[in-house]
GROMACS .gro file of C-alpha atoms in nm:
model
  320
    1MET     CA    1   0.005  -0.005  -0.005
    2PHE     CA    2   0.281   0.242   0.093
    3THR     CA    3   0.457   0.164  -0.248
    4ARG     CA    4   0.139   0.225  -0.428
    5ARG     CA    5   0.098   0.564  -0.248
    6ILE     CA    6   0.457   0.664  -0.357
    7ALA     CA    7   0.384   0.568  -0.715
    8LEU     CA    8   0.059   0.764  -0.703
    9ALA     CA    9   0.231   1.060  -0.569
   10ALA     CA   10   0.514   1.051  -0.834
   11SER     CA   11   0.245   1.024  -1.116
   12LEU     CA   12   0.058   1.323  -0.988
   13ALA     CA   13   0.372   1.520  -0.950
   14ALA     CA   14   0.464   1.434  -1.316
   15LEU     CA   15   0.117   1.534  -1.441
   16ALA     CA   16   0.165   1.867  -1.257
   17ALA     CA   17   0.510   1.957  -1.383
   18PRO     CA   18   0.398   2.073  -1.725
   19SER     CA   19   0.142   2.321  -1.587
   20PHE     CA   20   0.400   2.465  -1.368
   21ALA     CA   21   0.657   2.497  -1.656
   22GLN     CA   22   0.382   2.680  -1.854
   23ASP     CA   23   0.311   2.929  -1.582
   24LYS     CA   24   0.609   3.144  -1.659
   25TYR     CA   25   0.623   3.527  -1.611
   26PRO     CA   26   0.422   3.712  -1.732
   27SER     CA   27   0.110   3.495  -1.781
   28ARG     CA   28  -0.152   3.771  -1.704
   29PRO     CA   29  -0.190   4.155  -1.758
   30ILE     CA   30   0.059   4.381  -1.599
   31THR     CA   31  -0.079   4.689  -1.406
   32LEU     CA   32   0.132   5.004  -1.408
   33ILE     CA   33   0.029   5.262  -1.152
   34SER     CA   34   0.062   5.626  -1.242
   35PRO     CA   35   0.031   5.818  -0.929
   36TYR     CA   36  -0.092   6.141  -1.089
   37GLN     CA   37  -0.417   6.254  -1.263
   38ALA     CA   38  -0.512   6.109  -1.592
   39GLY     CA   39  -0.338   6.282  -1.897
   40GLY     CA   40  -0.034   6.393  -1.688
   41THR     CA   41   0.333   6.360  -1.815
   42THR     CA   42   0.395   6.014  -1.643
   43GLU     CA   43   0.104   5.850  -1.824
   44THR     CA   44   0.225   6.028  -2.162
   45PHE     CA   45   0.564   5.864  -2.116
   46ALA     CA   46   0.417   5.527  -2.036
   47ARG     CA   47   0.191   5.533  -2.333
   48LEU     CA   48   0.475   5.600  -2.577
   49LEU     CA   49   0.587   5.255  -2.555
   50SER     CA   50   0.298   5.065  -2.380
   51GLU     CA   51   0.174   4.882  -2.693
   52GLU     CA   52   0.524   4.753  -2.793
   53PHE     CA   53   0.612   4.655  -2.428
   54SER     CA   54   0.286   4.455  -2.411
   55SER     CA   55   0.360   4.290  -2.755
   56ILE     CA   56   0.711   4.195  -2.639
   57LEU     CA   57   0.596   4.040  -2.316
   58GLY     CA   58   0.275   3.886  -2.475
   59GLN     CA   59   0.049   4.038  -2.211
   60PRO     CA   60  -0.152   4.371  -2.188
   61LEU     CA   61  -0.014   4.670  -1.993
   62VAL     CA   62  -0.280   4.826  -1.799
   63ILE     CA   63  -0.208   5.185  -1.685
   64GLU     CA   64  -0.407   5.285  -1.393
   65GLN     CA   65  -0.426   5.618  -1.205
   66LYS     CA   66  -0.399   5.656  -0.816
   67PRO     CA   67  -0.340   6.024  -0.775
   68GLY     CA   68  -0.281   6.228  -0.472
   69ALA     CA   69  -0.019   6.365  -0.219
   70SER     CA   70   0.260   6.425  -0.465
   71GLY     CA   71   0.245   6.060  -0.596
   72THR     CA   72   0.276   5.886  -0.263
   73ILE     CA   73  -0.065   5.756  -0.252
   74GLY     CA   74   0.010   5.546  -0.580
   75ALA     CA   75   0.363   5.468  -0.456
   76LYS     CA   76   0.235   5.344  -0.128
   77PHE     CA   77  -0.011   5.103  -0.305
   78VAL     CA   78   0.273   4.966  -0.516
   79ALA     CA   79   0.502   4.921  -0.226
   80GLY     CA   80   0.230   4.708  -0.053
   81ALA     CA   81   0.164   4.506  -0.355
   82LYS     CA   82   0.257   4.146  -0.393
   83PRO     CA   83   0.616   4.137  -0.551
   84ASP     CA   84   0.527   3.910  -0.846
   85GLY     CA   85   0.583   4.166  -1.128
   86TYR     CA   86   0.225   4.234  -1.206
   87THR     CA   87   0.190   4.559  -1.008
   88LEU     CA   88   0.441   4.822  -1.095
   89LEU     CA   89   0.492   5.209  -1.039
   90ALA     CA   90   0.557   5.467  -1.291
   91ASN     CA   91   0.697   5.776  -1.126
   92THR     CA   92   0.881   6.093  -1.194
   93SER     CA   93   1.234   6.144  -1.073
   94GLN     CA   94   1.079   6.292  -0.742
   95HIS     CA   95   1.052   5.931  -0.630
   96VAL     CA   96   1.414   5.948  -0.519
   97MET     CA   97   1.342   6.280  -0.349
   98TYR     CA   98   1.055   6.198  -0.107
   99ASP     CA   99   1.285   6.190   0.187
  100GLY     CA  100   1.331   6.574   0.124
  101MET     CA  101   0.950   6.644   0.086
  102TYR     CA  102   0.801   6.453   0.390
  103GLN     CA  103   0.936   6.379   0.741
  104LYS     CA  104   0.718   6.070   0.762
  105LEU     CA  105   0.628   5.838   0.459
  106PRO     CA  106   0.423   5.524   0.452
  107PHE     CA  107   0.718   5.357   0.266
  108ASP     CA  108   1.100   5.387   0.203
  109SER     CA  109   1.138   5.511  -0.144
  110MET     CA  110   1.464   5.322  -0.199
  111LYS     CA  111   1.441   5.021   0.021
  112ASP     CA  112   1.080   4.929  -0.045
  113PHE     CA  113   1.114   4.934  -0.432
  114LYS     CA  114   1.326   4.752  -0.696
  115PRO     CA  115   1.430   4.994  -0.968
  116VAL     CA  116   1.326   4.845  -1.308
  117GLY     CA  117   1.421   5.089  -1.567
  118ILE     CA  118   1.358   5.440  -1.730
  119LEU     CA  119   1.074   5.507  -1.966
  120GLY     CA  120   1.252   5.821  -2.115
  121SER     CA  121   1.389   6.152  -2.034
  122ALA     CA  122   1.320   6.489  -2.165
  123PRO     CA  123   1.404   6.844  -2.131
  124ILE     CA  124   1.207   7.071  -1.900
  125LEU     CA  125   1.044   7.388  -2.068
  126VAL     CA  126   0.959   7.716  -1.903
  127VAL     CA  127   0.637   7.836  -2.061
  128VAL     CA  128   0.372   8.114  -2.028
  129ALA     CA  129   0.043   8.167  -2.176
  130GLU     CA  130   0.030   8.320  -2.517
  131ASN     CA  131  -0.113   8.657  -2.367
  132SER     CA  132   0.159   8.673  -2.094
  133PRO     CA  133   0.354   9.004  -2.089
  134TYR     CA  134   0.696   8.801  -2.061
  135ARG     CA  135   0.855   8.748  -2.405
  136SER     CA  136   1.176   8.616  -2.277
  137PHE     CA  137   1.316   8.425  -1.967
  138LYS     CA  138   1.550   8.717  -1.917
  139GLU     CA  139   1.242   8.949  -1.872
  140VAL     CA  140   1.111   8.701  -1.624
  141LEU     CA  141   1.443   8.718  -1.423
  142GLU     CA  142   1.442   9.079  -1.435
  143ALA     CA  143   1.079   9.117  -1.320
  144ALA     CA  144   1.142   8.868  -1.025
  145LYS     CA  145   1.384   9.119  -0.881
  146THR     CA  146   1.106   9.357  -0.793
  147LYS     CA  147   0.790   9.137  -0.781
  148ASN     CA  148   0.697   8.786  -0.661
  149LEU     CA  149   0.622   8.578  -0.951
  150THR     CA  150   0.430   8.244  -0.931
  151PHE     CA  151   0.529   7.922  -1.104
  152ALA     CA  152   0.339   7.584  -1.132
  153SER     CA  153   0.439   7.236  -1.173
  154GLY     CA  154   0.269   6.899  -1.172
  155ALA     CA  155   0.373   6.795  -0.830
  156GLN     CA  156   0.556   6.912  -0.521
  157GLY     CA  157   0.911   6.790  -0.520
  158SER     CA  158   0.903   6.698  -0.893
  159LEU     CA  159   1.190   6.781  -1.100
  160PRO     CA  160   1.007   7.059  -1.273
  161HIS     CA  161   0.926   7.201  -0.942
  162LEU     CA  162   1.298   7.178  -0.822
  163THR     CA  163   1.415   7.324  -1.146
  164GLY     CA  164   1.210   7.642  -1.069
  165GLU     CA  165   1.370   7.637  -0.713
  166ARG     CA  166   1.720   7.609  -0.853
  167VAL     CA  167   1.658   7.892  -1.097
  168ALA     CA  168   1.531   8.117  -0.816
  169MET     CA  169   1.803   8.018  -0.590
  170GLN     CA  170   2.087   8.078  -0.850
  171ALA     CA  171   1.933   8.403  -0.966
  172LYS     CA  172   1.869   8.521  -0.599
  173VAL     CA  173   1.513   8.614  -0.664
  174LYS     CA  174   1.196   8.505  -0.491
  175MET     CA  175   0.940   8.302  -0.683
  176THR     CA  176   0.644   8.122  -0.534
  177HIS     CA  177   0.573   7.762  -0.622
  178ILE     CA  178   0.218   7.634  -0.650
  179ALA     CA  179   0.208   7.256  -0.691
  180PHE     CA  180  -0.062   7.063  -0.862
  181SER     CA  181  -0.167   6.684  -0.879
  182GLY     CA  182  -0.045   6.633  -1.220
  183THR     CA  183   0.071   6.854  -1.505
  184ALA     CA  184  -0.275   6.887  -1.658
  185PRO     CA  185  -0.433   7.109  -1.384
  186ALA     CA  186  -0.104   7.302  -1.369
  187LEU     CA  187  -0.129   7.383  -1.732
  188THR     CA  188  -0.499   7.479  -1.706
  189ASN     CA  189  -0.422   7.739  -1.433
  190VAL     CA  190  -0.123   7.885  -1.644
  191LEU     CA  191  -0.341   7.904  -1.951
  192GLY     CA  192  -0.614   8.079  -1.754
  193GLY     CA  193  -0.380   8.336  -1.627
  194HIS     CA  194  -0.398   8.249  -1.271
  195LEU     CA  195  -0.012   8.185  -1.247
  196ASP     CA  196   0.277   8.346  -1.423
  197LEU     CA  197   0.494   8.034  -1.528
  198LEU     CA  198   0.483   7.671  -1.561
  199TYR     CA  199   0.792   7.421  -1.555
  200SER     CA  200   0.694   7.121  -1.741
  201THR     CA  201   0.864   6.841  -1.955
  202ALA     CA  202   0.843   6.901  -2.327
  203ALA     CA  203   0.601   6.617  -2.385
  204SER     CA  204   0.320   6.782  -2.180
  205VAL     CA  205   0.321   7.123  -2.335
  206MET     CA  206   0.450   7.076  -2.697
  207ALA     CA  207   0.096   7.059  -2.847
  208GLN     CA  208  -0.006   7.380  -2.680
  209ILE     CA  209   0.319   7.553  -2.789
  210LYS     CA  210   0.262   7.437  -3.158
  211GLY     CA  211  -0.104   7.552  -3.128
  212GLY     CA  212  -0.004   7.891  -3.010
  213ARG     CA  213  -0.172   7.876  -2.670
  214LEU     CA  214   0.157   7.865  -2.486
  215ARG     CA  215   0.498   8.056  -2.541
  216ALA     CA  216   0.816   7.866  -2.455
  217LEU     CA  217   1.068   8.104  -2.302
  218ALA     CA  218   1.358   7.862  -2.203
  219VAL     CA  219   1.460   7.502  -2.201
  220SER     CA  220   1.659   7.346  -1.910
  221THR     CA  221   1.912   7.135  -2.097
  222LYS     CA  222   2.261   7.263  -2.192
  223ASP     CA  223   2.158   7.242  -2.561
  224ARG     CA  224   1.858   7.397  -2.748
  225MET     CA  225   1.583   7.154  -2.858
  226PRO     CA  226   1.586   7.071  -3.236
  227GLU     CA  227   1.214   7.104  -3.236
  228LEU     CA  228   1.240   7.465  -3.081
  229PRO     CA  229   1.564   7.592  -3.225
  230ASP     CA  230   1.470   7.968  -3.150
  231VAL     CA  231   1.408   7.891  -2.774
  232PRO     CA  232   1.713   7.962  -2.579
  233THR     CA  233   1.851   7.753  -2.285
  234ILE     CA  234   1.823   7.871  -1.933
  235ALA     CA  235   2.210   7.878  -1.950
  236GLU     CA  236   2.193   8.120  -2.251
  237SER     CA  237   1.939   8.343  -2.050
  238GLY     CA  238   2.169   8.463  -1.798
  239MET     CA  239   2.240   8.143  -1.593
  240PRO     CA  240   2.552   7.982  -1.739
  241GLY     CA  241   2.620   7.614  -1.668
  242PHE     CA  242   2.249   7.533  -1.594
  243ASP     CA  243   2.169   7.201  -1.732
  244VAL     CA  244   1.865   6.976  -1.603
  245THR     CA  245   1.691   6.680  -1.761
  246ALA     CA  246   1.376   6.515  -1.643
  247TRP     CA  247   1.337   6.147  -1.635
  248TYR     CA  248   1.061   5.891  -1.555
  249GLY     CA  249   1.117   5.545  -1.395
  250VAL     CA  250   0.952   5.214  -1.349
  251TRP     CA  251   0.983   5.058  -0.998
  252ALA     CA  252   0.860   4.718  -0.860
  253PRO     CA  253   0.787   4.627  -0.502
  254LYS     CA  254   1.084   4.504  -0.291
  255GLY     CA  255   1.109   4.134  -0.309
  256THR     CA  256   1.055   4.110  -0.670
  257SER     CA  257   1.276   3.840  -0.818
  258PRO     CA  258   1.588   3.958  -1.021
  259SER     CA  259   1.467   3.732  -1.311
  260VAL     CA  260   1.135   3.920  -1.336
  261VAL     CA  261   1.293   4.265  -1.311
  262LYS     CA  262   1.548   4.163  -1.602
  263ILE     CA  263   1.246   4.049  -1.815
  264LEU     CA  264   1.071   4.381  -1.749
  265ASN     CA  265   1.396   4.589  -1.813
  266ASP     CA  266   1.459   4.398  -2.131
  267ALA     CA  267   1.115   4.458  -2.256
  268LEU     CA  268   1.142   4.835  -2.169
  269ARG     CA  269   1.463   4.864  -2.365
  270ALA     CA  270   1.355   4.655  -2.643
  271ALA     CA  271   1.042   4.852  -2.689
  272SER     CA  272   1.242   5.178  -2.687
  273ASP     CA  273   1.438   5.051  -2.986
  274LYS     CA  274   1.113   4.992  -3.203
  275PRO     CA  275   1.109   5.244  -3.496
  276ALA     CA  276   0.747   5.324  -3.408
  277VAL     CA  277   0.831   5.407  -3.049
  278ARG     CA  278   1.141   5.610  -3.139
  279LYS     CA  279   0.914   5.823  -3.372
  280ARG     CA  280   0.663   5.861  -3.091
  281MET     CA  281   0.927   5.976  -2.859
  282ALA     CA  282   1.109   6.218  -3.101
  283ASP     CA  283   0.755   6.368  -3.170
  284ASN     CA  284   0.718   6.425  -2.802
  285SER     CA  285   1.080   6.539  -2.751
  286VAL     CA  286   1.155   6.231  -2.534
  287THR     CA  287   1.485   6.050  -2.532
  288PRO     CA  288   1.484   5.661  -2.480
  289SER     CA  289   1.697   5.501  -2.226
  290HIS     CA  290   1.909   5.185  -2.250
  291LEU     CA  291   2.015   5.164  -1.878
  292THR     CA  292   1.997   4.825  -1.731
  293ALA     CA  293   1.826   4.778  -1.392
  294GLU     CA  294   2.146   4.776  -1.223
  295GLN     CA  295   2.263   5.107  -1.402
  296PHE     CA  296   1.927   5.255  -1.321
  297ALA     CA  297   1.968   5.192  -0.950
  298ALA     CA  298   2.305   5.353  -0.933
  299PHE     CA  299   2.169   5.648  -1.152
  300ALA     CA  300   1.858   5.690  -0.921
  301GLU     CA  301   2.082   5.713  -0.613
  302GLN     CA  302   2.311   5.964  -0.779
  303GLU     CA  303   2.024   6.183  -0.856
  304ARG     CA  304   1.882   6.145  -0.506
  305GLN     CA  305   2.197   6.286  -0.353
  306VAL     CA  306   2.213   6.580  -0.614
  307TRP     CA  307   1.846   6.677  -0.577
  308LEU     CA  308   1.815   6.639  -0.194
  309GLY     CA  309   2.115   6.881  -0.174
  310VAL     CA  310   1.919   7.138  -0.409
  311MET     CA  311   1.616   7.087  -0.170
  312LYS     CA  312   1.824   7.171   0.138
  313ASN     CA  313   1.997   7.453  -0.009
  314ALA     CA  314   1.667   7.602  -0.109
  315GLY     CA  315   1.542   7.586   0.239
  316LEU     CA  316   1.259   7.346   0.140
  317GLN     CA  317   1.133   7.188   0.479
  318PRO     CA  318   0.977   6.852   0.470
  319GLU     CA  319   0.604   6.836   0.551
  320ASN     CA  320   0.433   6.657   0.842
   0.00000   0.00000   0.00000
């Protein structure tokens, strides 16, 4: 009887083995959490390559918004998700700056996540509404010497926000930052004349610039944008050496296996190489990334140190 039980168990194990072998990652849709309002820059970056990313993995990529609290609500959701590779976070570079934004966080932005890869990077543009009195960034800096100008960004602690703080700090002028939960509402307020300036990645404002609703005053990178050859850099506008590039990353919960992270990173990089994706990225002034997960982890830590220093020097106090 005992021998028969062993034989039966062995037979059942043999029958079960193929089903386990077939259940390789990914075997169902992957959810990518965007922690900002629908239509924001983070979602835009993800959608530039989502179709090809899905095709490479053979499973749909579902982009879901969980906005609020400068992206920390969505980040907390992912930090607490099962580390099986089916729930990921797409976040701006502010993900590595949360320690400078909040005294208390419901997660550790570095220890509770596994870096997966970069969706893309882009210059930050300084824009004003078409009917704004400011025709150049030099005029803005000059006006800021005698009046308190306001500037908007899509999130507190985001790179567009900190770019504005860095400008004010280096120019030794005062500008008041107004944060929004996503670039879309920030853009609406600038277009409505409620705020003076908007700092935003190019992808979120190029359509309005081309349509004549926004005027681009300056670009944050050291070189001018080919798409906007007449728009000077911030460095050319009286701040020599200024150079900032925004990036958007993908993160998995801690505990996600290295093999799953590699599959995701390989798919991100392969999707970025597709001609259709490269065209969409170029049309939106986005540069693809080819960083491995390990290279991204090192880059993220480097960025964290740089921008936490900027926040400290700008006198930004962590909330709560």
